[in-house]
mmCIF file of C-alpha atoms in Angstrom:
data_model
loop_
_atom_site.group_PDB
_atom_site.id
_atom_site.type_symbol
_atom_site.label_atom_id
_atom_site.label_comp_id
_atom_site.label_asym_id
_atom_site.label_seq_id
_atom_site.Cartn_x
_atom_site.Cartn_y
_atom_site.Cartn_z
ATOM 1 C CA MET A 1 22.891 41.891 3.028
ATOM 2 C CA MET A 2 26.457 42.585 1.953
ATOM 3 C CA PRO A 3 27.908 40.203 -0.629
ATOM 4 C CA ALA A 4 30.775 38.003 0.477
ATOM 5 C CA ASP A 5 34.268 39.143 -0.451
ATOM 6 C CA PHE A 6 37.874 38.630 0.642
ATOM 7 C CA ASP A 7 41.410 39.953 0.408
ATOM 8 C CA ILE A 8 44.577 37.878 0.511
ATOM 9 C CA ALA A 9 47.935 39.109 1.750
ATOM 10 C CA GLY A 10 51.114 37.146 1.314
ATOM 11 C CA LYS A 11 52.239 34.499 -1.107
ATOM 12 C CA GLY A 12 53.462 30.938 -0.955
ATOM 13 C CA ASP A 13 52.468 28.421 1.694
ATOM 14 C CA ALA A 14 51.281 30.899 4.355
ATOM 15 C CA VAL A 15 48.742 33.580 3.493
ATOM 16 C CA ARG A 16 46.497 35.922 5.407
ATOM 17 C CA LEU A 17 42.827 35.850 4.447
ATOM 18 C CA ARG A 18 40.613 38.804 5.285
ATOM 19 C CA LEU A 19 36.867 38.127 5.061
ATOM 20 C CA THR A 20 34.272 40.838 4.470
ATOM 21 C CA GLY A 21 30.533 40.770 3.931
ATOM 22 C CA ASP A 22 28.040 38.020 4.649
ATOM 23 C CA TRP A 23 29.298 34.501 3.992
ATOM 24 C CA THR A 24 25.853 32.991 3.784
ATOM 25 C CA THR A 25 23.847 31.073 1.221
ATOM 26 C CA GLY A 26 22.406 34.259 -0.240
ATOM 27 C CA GLY A 27 25.605 36.316 -0.062
ATOM 28 C CA LEU A 28 28.239 33.955 -1.427
ATOM 29 C CA GLY A 29 27.743 34.615 -5.121
ATOM 30 C CA ARG A 30 30.960 33.932 -7.034
ATOM 31 C CA ALA A 31 33.204 34.305 -4.017
ATOM 32 C CA ALA A 32 33.373 30.536 -3.545
ATOM 33 C CA GLY A 33 34.974 29.906 -6.943
ATOM 34 C CA ARG A 34 37.429 32.808 -6.609
ATOM 35 C CA LEU A 35 38.467 31.691 -3.111
ATOM 36 C CA ASP A 36 39.242 28.169 -4.321
ATOM 37 C CA ALA A 37 41.592 29.553 -6.950
ATOM 38 C CA ALA A 38 43.197 32.060 -4.592
ATOM 39 C CA LEU A 39 44.054 29.462 -1.918
ATOM 40 C CA ALA A 40 45.169 26.755 -4.347
ATOM 41 C CA GLY A 41 48.774 26.483 -3.065
ATOM 42 C CA ALA A 42 48.383 27.596 0.568
ATOM 43 C CA THR A 43 49.047 25.169 3.415
ATOM 44 C CA ARG A 44 48.443 27.617 6.289
ATOM 45 C CA VAL A 45 45.763 30.296 6.337
ATOM 46 C CA ASP A 46 45.703 33.083 8.924
ATOM 47 C CA LEU A 47 42.261 34.591 9.228
ATOM 48 C CA ASP A 48 41.086 38.172 9.715
ATOM 49 C CA ILE A 49 37.373 38.306 10.491
ATOM 50 C CA ASP A 50 37.008 41.916 11.618
ATOM 51 C CA GLY A 51 34.971 42.702 8.520
ATOM 52 C CA LEU A 52 32.965 39.479 8.528
ATOM 53 C CA GLY A 53 29.215 39.874 8.678
ATOM 54 C CA HIS A 54 27.088 36.751 9.008
ATOM 55 C CA LEU A 55 28.309 33.181 8.581
ATOM 56 C CA ASP A 56 26.202 30.083 8.024
ATOM 57 C CA THR A 57 26.982 26.469 7.190
ATOM 58 C CA ALA A 58 27.175 27.199 3.444
ATOM 59 C CA GLY A 59 29.853 29.853 3.977
ATOM 60 C CA ALA A 60 31.697 27.660 6.468
ATOM 61 C CA LEU A 61 31.722 24.800 3.962
ATOM 62 C CA VAL A 62 33.254 27.087 1.312
ATOM 63 C CA LEU A 63 36.010 28.090 3.735
ATOM 64 C CA VAL A 64 36.685 24.481 4.748
ATOM 65 C CA ARG A 65 36.990 23.281 1.176
ATOM 66 C CA ALA A 66 39.031 26.234 -0.070
ATOM 67 C CA SER A 67 41.491 26.191 2.848
ATOM 68 C CA ARG A 68 41.623 22.386 2.941
ATOM 69 C CA CYS A 69 40.935 22.469 6.684
ATOM 70 C CA SER A 70 44.053 24.606 7.359
ATOM 71 C CA ILE A 71 42.341 27.432 9.294
ATOM 72 C CA PRO A 72 43.209 27.072 13.008
ATOM 73 C CA ALA A 73 40.523 27.211 15.670
ATOM 74 C CA GLU A 74 42.234 30.212 17.356
ATOM 75 C CA ALA A 75 41.385 32.381 14.373
ATOM 76 C CA TRP A 76 37.742 32.529 15.486
ATOM 77 C CA THR A 77 38.380 33.838 19.015
ATOM 78 C CA SER A 78 36.708 37.176 18.363
ATOM 79 C CA ARG A 79 33.635 35.536 16.828
ATOM 80 C CA PRO A 80 32.942 32.395 18.894
ATOM 81 C CA GLU A 81 29.474 31.877 17.386
ATOM 82 C CA ALA A 82 30.962 31.786 13.880
ATOM 83 C CA GLY A 83 33.763 29.582 15.190
ATOM 84 C CA ARG A 84 31.272 27.004 16.432
ATOM 85 C CA ILE A 85 29.612 26.838 13.010
ATOM 86 C CA TYR A 86 32.990 26.491 11.300
ATOM 87 C CA ALA A 87 34.158 23.829 13.774
ATOM 88 C CA MET A 88 30.998 21.767 13.205
ATOM 89 C CA VAL A 89 31.384 21.884 9.414
ATOM 90 C CA GLN A 90 35.125 21.219 9.671
ATOM 91 C CA ARG A 91 34.542 18.207 11.899
ATOM 92 C CA LEU A 92 32.076 16.726 9.408
ATOM 93 C CA GLY A 93 34.116 17.577 6.323
ATOM 94 C CA CYS A 94 37.686 16.941 7.402
ATOM 95 C CA GLU A 95 37.594 13.979 9.743
ATOM 96 C CA ASP A 96 39.025 10.840 8.242
ATOM 97 C CA ARG A 97 36.448 8.178 8.678
ATOM 98 C CA ALA A 98 36.851 4.621 7.704
ATOM 99 C CA PRO A 99 34.335 3.688 5.019
ATOM 100 C CA PRO A 100 31.533 1.517 6.341
ATOM 101 C CA ARG A 101 32.252 -2.124 5.974
ATOM 102 C CA LYS A 102 30.059 -3.647 3.317
ATOM 103 C CA SER A 103 28.936 -7.156 3.983
ATOM 104 C CA ASP A 104 29.229 -9.819 1.342
ATOM 105 C CA PRO A 105 26.238 -10.637 -0.917
ATOM 106 C CA ILE A 106 25.481 -13.918 0.844
ATOM 107 C CA THR A 107 25.258 -12.219 4.239
ATOM 108 C CA ARG A 108 23.074 -9.472 2.819
ATOM 109 C CA SER A 109 20.760 -12.051 1.242
ATOM 110 C CA PHE A 110 20.331 -13.925 4.513
ATOM 111 C CA ALA A 111 19.838 -10.613 6.334
ATOM 112 C CA ARG A 112 17.036 -9.656 3.957
ATOM 113 C CA ILE A 113 15.425 -13.063 4.400
ATOM 114 C CA GLY A 114 15.661 -12.761 8.164
ATOM 115 C CA GLN A 115 14.235 -9.245 8.118
ATOM 116 C CA GLY A 116 11.398 -10.488 5.929
ATOM 117 C CA VAL A 117 10.617 -13.251 8.405
ATOM 118 C CA ILE A 118 10.643 -10.751 11.266
ATOM 119 C CA ASP A 119 8.347 -8.386 9.352
ATOM 120 C CA ALA A 120 5.982 -11.243 8.509
ATOM 121 C CA GLY A 121 5.851 -12.312 12.154
ATOM 122 C CA ARG A 122 5.234 -8.746 13.297
ATOM 123 C CA GLU A 123 2.488 -8.339 10.699
ATOM 124 C CA ALA A 124 0.882 -11.598 11.829
ATOM 125 C CA MET A 125 0.918 -10.494 15.481
ATOM 126 C CA LEU A 126 -0.611 -7.115 14.626
ATOM 127 C CA SER A 127 -3.267 -8.833 12.496
ATOM 128 C CA LEU A 128 -4.175 -11.136 15.386
ATOM 129 C CA ALA A 129 -4.392 -8.126 17.692
ATOM 130 C CA PHE A 130 -6.668 -6.391 15.184
ATOM 131 C CA LEU A 131 -8.837 -9.515 14.967
ATOM 132 C CA GLY A 132 -9.135 -9.654 18.741
ATOM 133 C CA ARG A 133 -10.186 -6.013 18.967
ATOM 134 C CA LEU A 134 -12.678 -6.579 16.155
ATOM 135 C CA ILE A 135 -14.238 -9.528 17.991
ATOM 136 C CA VAL A 136 -14.496 -7.443 21.161
ATOM 137 C CA ALA A 137 -16.140 -4.606 19.211
ATOM 138 C CA ILE A 138 -18.637 -7.007 17.628
ATOM 139 C CA GLY A 139 -19.491 -8.410 21.060
ATOM 140 C CA ALA A 140 -20.038 -4.889 22.412
ATOM 141 C CA MET A 141 -22.280 -4.105 19.443
ATOM 142 C CA LEU A 142 -24.381 -7.224 20.031
ATOM 143 C CA ARG A 143 -24.788 -6.332 23.702
ATOM 144 C CA ARG A 144 -25.927 -2.814 22.817
ATOM 145 C CA PRO A 145 -27.686 -2.955 19.427
ATOM 146 C CA GLY A 146 -29.157 0.479 20.034
ATOM 147 C CA ARG A 147 -25.737 2.024 19.449
ATOM 148 C CA ILE A 148 -25.437 0.656 15.915
ATOM 149 C CA ARG A 149 -24.711 3.441 13.431
ATOM 150 C CA TRP A 150 -27.306 2.591 10.798
ATOM 151 C CA PRO A 151 -26.583 5.583 8.499
ATOM 152 C CA ALA A 152 -22.951 4.459 8.202
ATOM 153 C CA TRP A 153 -24.071 0.902 7.470
ATOM 154 C CA VAL A 154 -26.434 2.025 4.707
ATOM 155 C CA SER A 155 -23.858 4.387 3.187
ATOM 156 C CA GLN A 156 -21.143 1.737 3.103
ATOM 157 C CA THR A 157 -23.583 -0.829 1.703
ATOM 158 C CA GLU A 158 -24.407 1.454 -1.184
ATOM 159 C CA ARG A 159 -20.790 2.360 -1.916
ATOM 160 C CA ALA A 160 -19.305 -1.122 -1.522
ATOM 161 C CA GLY A 161 -22.224 -3.075 -2.983
ATOM 162 C CA LEU A 162 -24.590 -1.298 -5.304
ATOM 163 C CA ASP A 163 -21.926 0.901 -6.898
ATOM 164 C CA ALA A 164 -19.852 -2.205 -7.651
ATOM 165 C CA LEU A 165 -22.694 -4.053 -9.384
ATOM 166 C CA PRO A 166 -22.038 -2.788 -12.955
ATOM 167 C CA ILE A 167 -18.339 -3.678 -13.031
ATOM 168 C CA VAL A 168 -18.933 -7.047 -11.354
ATOM 169 C CA ALA A 169 -21.723 -7.995 -13.764
ATOM 170 C CA LEU A 170 -19.813 -6.811 -16.838
ATOM 171 C CA THR A 171 -16.620 -8.644 -15.869
ATOM 172 C CA SER A 172 -18.495 -11.849 -15.087
ATOM 173 C CA PHE A 173 -20.371 -11.590 -18.387
ATOM 174 C CA PHE A 174 -17.107 -11.581 -20.327
ATOM 175 C CA ILE A 175 -15.643 -14.348 -18.170
ATOM 176 C CA GLY A 176 -18.642 -16.534 -18.983
ATOM 177 C CA ALA A 177 -18.285 -15.706 -22.655
ATOM 178 C CA VAL A 178 -14.566 -16.580 -22.649
ATOM 179 C CA VAL A 179 -15.241 -19.917 -20.926
ATOM 180 C CA ALA A 180 -17.914 -20.652 -23.518
ATOM 181 C CA PHE A 181 -15.576 -19.824 -26.399
ATOM 182 C CA ILE A 182 -12.851 -22.083 -25.007
ATOM 183 C CA GLY A 183 -15.283 -24.915 -24.257
ATOM 184 C CA ALA A 184 -16.966 -24.702 -27.644
ATOM 185 C CA ASP A 185 -13.667 -24.747 -29.508
ATOM 186 C CA LEU A 186 -12.233 -27.601 -27.455
ATOM 187 C CA LEU A 187 -15.264 -29.861 -27.099
ATOM 188 C CA ASP A 188 -16.319 -29.451 -30.726
ATOM 189 C CA ASN A 189 -13.185 -31.365 -31.715
ATOM 190 C CA PHE A 190 -14.584 -34.394 -29.878
ATOM 191 C CA GLY A 191 -18.160 -33.970 -31.060
ATOM 192 C CA ALA A 192 -19.259 -33.012 -27.551
ATOM 193 C CA ALA A 193 -19.994 -29.310 -28.035
ATOM 194 C CA VAL A 194 -23.310 -29.735 -26.223
ATOM 195 C CA PHE A 195 -21.421 -30.227 -22.957
ATOM 196 C CA THR A 196 -20.176 -26.644 -23.195
ATOM 197 C CA VAL A 197 -23.275 -25.706 -21.199
ATOM 198 C CA GLU A 198 -22.217 -27.949 -18.303
ATOM 199 C CA LEU A 199 -18.705 -26.496 -18.419
ATOM 200 C CA ILE A 200 -20.081 -22.967 -18.182
ATOM 201 C CA VAL A 201 -22.489 -23.812 -15.366
ATOM 202 C CA ILE A 202 -19.965 -25.606 -13.183
ATOM 203 C CA SER A 203 -17.097 -23.163 -13.690
ATOM 204 C CA VAL A 204 -19.193 -20.033 -13.240
ATOM 205 C CA LEU A 205 -21.268 -21.220 -10.303
ATOM 206 C CA ARG A 206 -18.474 -22.889 -8.323
ATOM 207 C CA GLU A 207 -15.452 -20.704 -9.009
ATOM 208 C CA PHE A 208 -15.422 -17.811 -11.410
ATOM 209 C CA ALA A 209 -18.376 -15.780 -10.161
ATOM 210 C CA VAL A 210 -17.350 -15.658 -6.502
ATOM 211 C CA VAL A 211 -13.612 -15.347 -7.150
ATOM 212 C CA ILE A 212 -13.993 -12.569 -9.729
ATOM 213 C CA THR A 213 -16.374 -10.716 -7.418
ATOM 214 C CA ALA A 214 -14.003 -11.039 -4.469
ATOM 215 C CA VAL A 215 -10.975 -9.936 -6.495
ATOM 216 C CA LEU A 216 -12.820 -6.909 -7.862
ATOM 217 C CA LEU A 217 -13.927 -5.925 -4.380
ATOM 218 C CA ALA A 218 -10.372 -6.453 -3.130
ATOM 219 C CA GLY A 219 -9.137 -3.953 -5.677
ATOM 220 C CA ARG A 220 -12.076 -1.637 -5.231
ATOM 221 C CA SER A 221 -13.270 -1.823 -1.630
ATOM 222 C CA ALA A 222 -10.175 -3.000 0.260
ATOM 223 C CA SER A 223 -8.125 -0.169 -1.215
ATOM 224 C CA ALA A 224 -10.911 2.328 -0.503
ATOM 225 C CA PHE A 225 -11.217 1.140 3.101
ATOM 226 C CA ALA A 226 -7.456 1.392 3.635
ATOM 227 C CA ALA A 227 -7.311 4.853 2.057
ATOM 228 C CA GLU A 228 -10.308 6.235 3.968
ATOM 229 C CA VAL A 229 -9.329 4.896 7.371
ATOM 230 C CA GLY A 230 -5.656 5.706 6.724
ATOM 231 C CA ALA A 231 -6.466 9.305 5.824
ATOM 232 C CA MET A 232 -8.409 9.645 9.058
ATOM 233 C CA ARG A 233 -5.401 8.233 10.924
ATOM 234 C CA MET A 234 -3.123 10.789 9.238
ATOM 235 C CA ASN A 235 -5.463 13.641 10.175
ATOM 236 C CA GLN A 236 -5.695 12.310 13.762
ATOM 237 C CA GLU A 237 -9.445 11.895 13.430
ATOM 238 C CA VAL A 238 -9.205 8.380 14.879
ATOM 239 C CA ASP A 239 -7.429 9.764 17.944
ATOM 240 C CA ALA A 240 -10.115 12.430 18.236
ATOM 241 C CA MET A 241 -12.774 9.691 18.224
ATOM 242 C CA ARG A 242 -11.065 7.949 21.140
ATOM 243 C CA VAL A 243 -10.846 11.233 23.051
ATOM 244 C CA MET A 244 -14.585 11.770 22.560
ATOM 245 C CA GLY A 245 -15.331 8.226 23.748
ATOM 246 C CA VAL A 246 -16.207 6.823 20.315
ATOM 247 C CA ASP A 247 -14.835 3.377 19.514
ATOM 248 C CA PRO A 248 -13.146 3.584 16.062
ATOM 249 C CA PHE A 249 -14.000 -0.056 15.430
ATOM 250 C CA GLN A 250 -17.677 0.657 16.015
ATOM 251 C CA ALA A 251 -17.635 3.734 13.799
ATOM 252 C CA LEU A 252 -15.239 2.724 11.028
ATOM 253 C CA VAL A 253 -14.569 -1.013 10.844
ATOM 254 C CA ILE A 254 -17.857 -2.734 11.663
ATOM 255 C CA PRO A 255 -20.006 -0.740 9.144
ATOM 256 C CA ARG A 256 -17.599 -1.628 6.346
ATOM 257 C CA LEU A 257 -17.442 -5.256 7.415
ATOM 258 C CA ALA A 258 -21.231 -5.521 7.637
ATOM 259 C CA ALA A 259 -21.654 -3.855 4.237
ATOM 260 C CA LEU A 260 -19.403 -6.346 2.452
ATOM 261 C CA LEU A 261 -20.843 -9.263 4.418
ATOM 262 C CA LEU A 262 -24.311 -8.327 3.202
ATOM 263 C CA MET A 263 -23.472 -7.382 -0.372
ATOM 264 C CA MET A 264 -20.905 -10.006 -1.343
ATOM 265 C CA PRO A 265 -23.438 -12.888 -1.663
ATOM 266 C CA LEU A 266 -25.784 -10.636 -3.638
ATOM 267 C CA LEU A 267 -23.004 -9.494 -5.946
ATOM 268 C CA THR A 268 -21.863 -13.095 -6.332
ATOM 269 C CA PHE A 269 -25.350 -14.153 -7.380
ATOM 270 C CA ALA A 270 -25.500 -11.260 -9.861
ATOM 271 C CA ALA A 271 -22.099 -12.340 -11.208
ATOM 272 C CA MET A 272 -23.417 -15.892 -11.653
ATOM 273 C CA VAL A 273 -26.391 -14.669 -13.645
ATOM 274 C CA ALA A 274 -24.198 -12.396 -15.778
ATOM 275 C CA GLY A 275 -21.677 -15.178 -16.411
ATOM 276 C CA LEU A 276 -24.364 -17.624 -17.461
ATOM 277 C CA PHE A 277 -25.863 -14.993 -19.741
ATOM 278 C CA GLY A 278 -22.499 -14.438 -21.408
ATOM 279 C CA GLY A 279 -22.136 -18.167 -21.947
ATOM 280 C CA LEU A 280 -25.694 -18.362 -23.288
ATOM 281 C CA LEU A 281 -25.001 -15.731 -25.947
ATOM 282 C CA VAL A 282 -21.842 -17.509 -27.106
ATOM 283 C CA CYS A 283 -23.588 -20.890 -27.273
ATOM 284 C CA TRP A 284 -26.458 -19.318 -29.175
ATOM 285 C CA THR A 285 -24.236 -17.586 -31.742
ATOM 286 C CA GLN A 286 -21.437 -20.133 -32.097
ATOM 287 C CA LEU A 287 -23.133 -23.495 -31.480
ATOM 288 C CA ASN A 288 -26.726 -22.647 -32.468
ATOM 289 C CA LEU A 289 -27.899 -23.761 -29.012
ATOM 290 C CA GLY A 290 -30.938 -21.594 -28.282
ATOM 291 C CA PRO A 291 -31.810 -20.080 -24.916
ATOM 292 C CA ALA A 292 -34.490 -22.708 -24.245
ATOM 293 C CA PHE A 293 -32.042 -25.542 -24.802
ATOM 294 C CA PHE A 294 -29.384 -23.750 -22.707
ATOM 295 C CA LEU A 295 -31.780 -23.360 -19.761
ATOM 296 C CA GLU A 296 -32.938 -26.941 -20.105
ATOM 297 C CA ARG A 297 -29.344 -28.187 -19.950
ATOM 298 C CA ILE A 298 -28.793 -26.078 -16.823
ATOM 299 C CA VAL A 299 -31.755 -27.737 -15.114
ATOM 300 C CA LEU A 300 -30.586 -31.176 -16.175
ATOM 301 C CA THR A 301 -27.001 -30.577 -15.013
ATOM 302 C CA SER A 302 -26.244 -32.912 -12.144
ATOM 303 C CA ASN A 303 -25.891 -31.272 -8.718
ATOM 304 C CA VAL A 304 -26.501 -27.767 -10.051
ATOM 305 C CA ALA A 305 -27.912 -26.808 -6.649
ATOM 306 C CA ASN A 306 -24.704 -28.034 -4.990
ATOM 307 C CA HIS A 307 -22.590 -25.930 -7.334
ATOM 308 C CA LEU A 308 -24.710 -22.887 -6.496
ATOM 309 C CA VAL A 309 -24.371 -23.506 -2.754
ATOM 310 C CA VAL A 310 -20.616 -23.997 -3.038
ATOM 311 C CA GLY A 311 -20.181 -20.670 -4.795
ATOM 312 C CA LEU A 312 -22.426 -18.723 -2.442
ATOM 313 C CA SER A 313 -20.900 -20.306 0.680
ATOM 314 C CA LYS A 314 -17.520 -18.800 -0.152
ATOM 315 C CA ALA A 315 -18.882 -15.267 -0.478
ATOM 316 C CA PRO A 316 -19.272 -14.400 3.249
ATOM 317 C CA VAL A 317 -15.779 -15.672 4.046
ATOM 318 C CA PHE A 318 -14.247 -13.645 1.230
ATOM 319 C CA ALA A 319 -16.229 -10.597 2.353
ATOM 320 C CA ILE A 320 -14.871 -10.810 5.907
ATOM 321 C CA VAL A 321 -11.319 -11.239 4.640
ATOM 322 C CA VAL A 322 -11.477 -8.321 2.190
ATOM 323 C CA ALA A 323 -13.063 -5.912 4.680
ATOM 324 C CA ALA A 324 -10.830 -6.923 7.581
ATOM 325 C CA ILE A 325 -7.622 -6.611 5.565
ATOM 326 C CA GLY A 326 -8.610 -3.221 4.163
ATOM 327 C CA CYS A 327 -9.510 -1.788 7.570
ATOM 328 C CA ARG A 328 -6.479 -3.418 9.227
ATOM 329 C CA GLN A 329 -4.085 -1.764 6.789
ATOM 330 C CA GLY A 330 -5.893 1.548 7.164
ATOM 331 C CA MET A 331 -5.538 1.416 10.942
ATOM 332 C CA ALA A 332 -1.789 0.783 10.543
ATOM 333 C CA VAL A 333 -1.117 3.968 8.543
ATOM 334 C CA ALA A 334 1.448 6.299 10.090
ATOM 335 C CA GLY A 335 1.498 10.070 9.749
ATOM 336 C CA ASP A 336 2.953 10.372 6.241
ATOM 337 C CA VAL A 337 1.638 9.932 2.709
ATOM 338 C CA GLU A 338 4.256 7.296 1.870
ATOM 339 C CA SER A 339 2.899 5.070 4.613
ATOM 340 C CA LEU A 340 -0.615 5.546 3.240
ATOM 341 C CA GLY A 341 0.497 4.444 -0.220
ATOM 342 C CA ARG A 342 2.282 1.377 1.137
ATOM 343 C CA ARG A 343 -0.698 0.331 3.215
ATOM 344 C CA VAL A 344 -3.181 0.748 0.360
ATOM 345 C CA THR A 345 -0.958 -1.378 -1.875
ATOM 346 C CA ALA A 346 -0.536 -3.966 0.889
ATOM 347 C CA ALA A 347 -4.306 -4.105 1.399
ATOM 348 C CA VAL A 348 -4.969 -4.996 -2.245
ATOM 349 C CA VAL A 349 -2.115 -7.500 -2.508
ATOM 350 C CA GLN A 350 -2.911 -9.249 0.778
ATOM 351 C CA ALA A 351 -6.628 -9.394 0.017
ATOM 352 C CA ILE A 352 -6.107 -10.970 -3.418
ATOM 353 C CA PHE A 353 -3.569 -13.432 -2.019
ATOM 354 C CA ALA A 354 -5.931 -14.393 0.804
ATOM 355 C CA ILE A 355 -8.788 -14.921 -1.681
ATOM 356 C CA ILE A 356 -6.737 -17.254 -3.874
ATOM 357 C CA LEU A 357 -5.441 -19.150 -0.837
ATOM 358 C CA LEU A 358 -8.895 -19.558 0.705
ATOM 359 C CA ASP A 359 -10.345 -20.633 -2.624
ATOM 360 C CA ALA A 360 -7.741 -23.400 -2.818
ATOM 361 C CA VAL A 361 -8.607 -24.441 0.753
ATOM 362 C CA PHE A 362 -12.312 -24.526 -0.131
ATOM 363 C CA ALA A 363 -11.563 -26.590 -3.242
ATOM 364 C CA LEU A 364 -9.669 -29.175 -1.196
ATOM 365 C CA MET A 365 -12.353 -29.233 1.468
ATOM 366 C CA PHE A 366 -15.236 -29.748 -0.970
ATOM 367 C CA LEU A 367 -13.170 -32.341 -2.823
ATOM 368 C CA GLU A 368 -12.738 -34.352 0.373
ATOM 369 C CA LEU A 369 -16.453 -33.953 1.139
ATOM 370 C CA ASN A 370 -17.315 -35.036 -2.417
ATOM 371 C CA TYR A 371 -19.661 -32.051 -2.634
#
């Protein structure tokens, strides 16, 4: 590769520029700065390209800027391939284009709102389509139970359920302890500290245990499902399954859904026990209410069985929502890592939002049923 160089003949407005060497990215060197200074006052540039080697877009851009677009197209007659490169760069660099019209802030705000509505509608339609395909896959599985992939079911059950037990139990333990601290401090002002036990039982059994479990699984399992299925989409493994006649819903979605559907009630029950134990320790240390008295108050709490049923009845619904959202976002991953990151984030956010919304719906429903 010969370094780029030039000679200039003439002075004033019209000069003759003779190019030598390779005017490429690797060959330009300091020629670009020297050429700018040499052509500072020229309004017409005649070109001699007999000694020109190679020319790329970087070299053409240097010539366009230094000559201020004053090199005529006829100068490249002997080197038409170089002339085409120069003409393309000149067209992009010298054309006077009107700046794009920028809309006012109010229009942009309404445009963003409208685009958000469109995106929400598109997401809802794709979610309904996913739900329909999932129902069809479940029906096909029930018709042919011999094709159930039991190893995948067991593996997902262990990963989504048993591996989550320590963090679920520990978090629920501290939640129960916090509720007990708040109840003891508040009710002691009214001389009713003994009712702290009822506060712990009702709050943990009805709400905190199942909601905390669902939120933890939303952050843990929904993100994992979206990442695993999305990575397989990126690597075209899902397409390979379809080519081989394997239904991706049977192999990827249903095992994860079944695993959470089985393990969520069990994890919820473990969270209830851990939460009550945390409340027991606080009542024992702060209120001098021993374990025997704590357990007796639990038994005497009105409708304790109803509170237990209410909490456990929410668990399967939350499990279906968390698993379906995680797999749905994983199936929607495109072929790039950025899409995978967006879908994993969307899976966690949507799952947590759906849990809070459904919990509010359950609260209203049980309130109307007086249950």
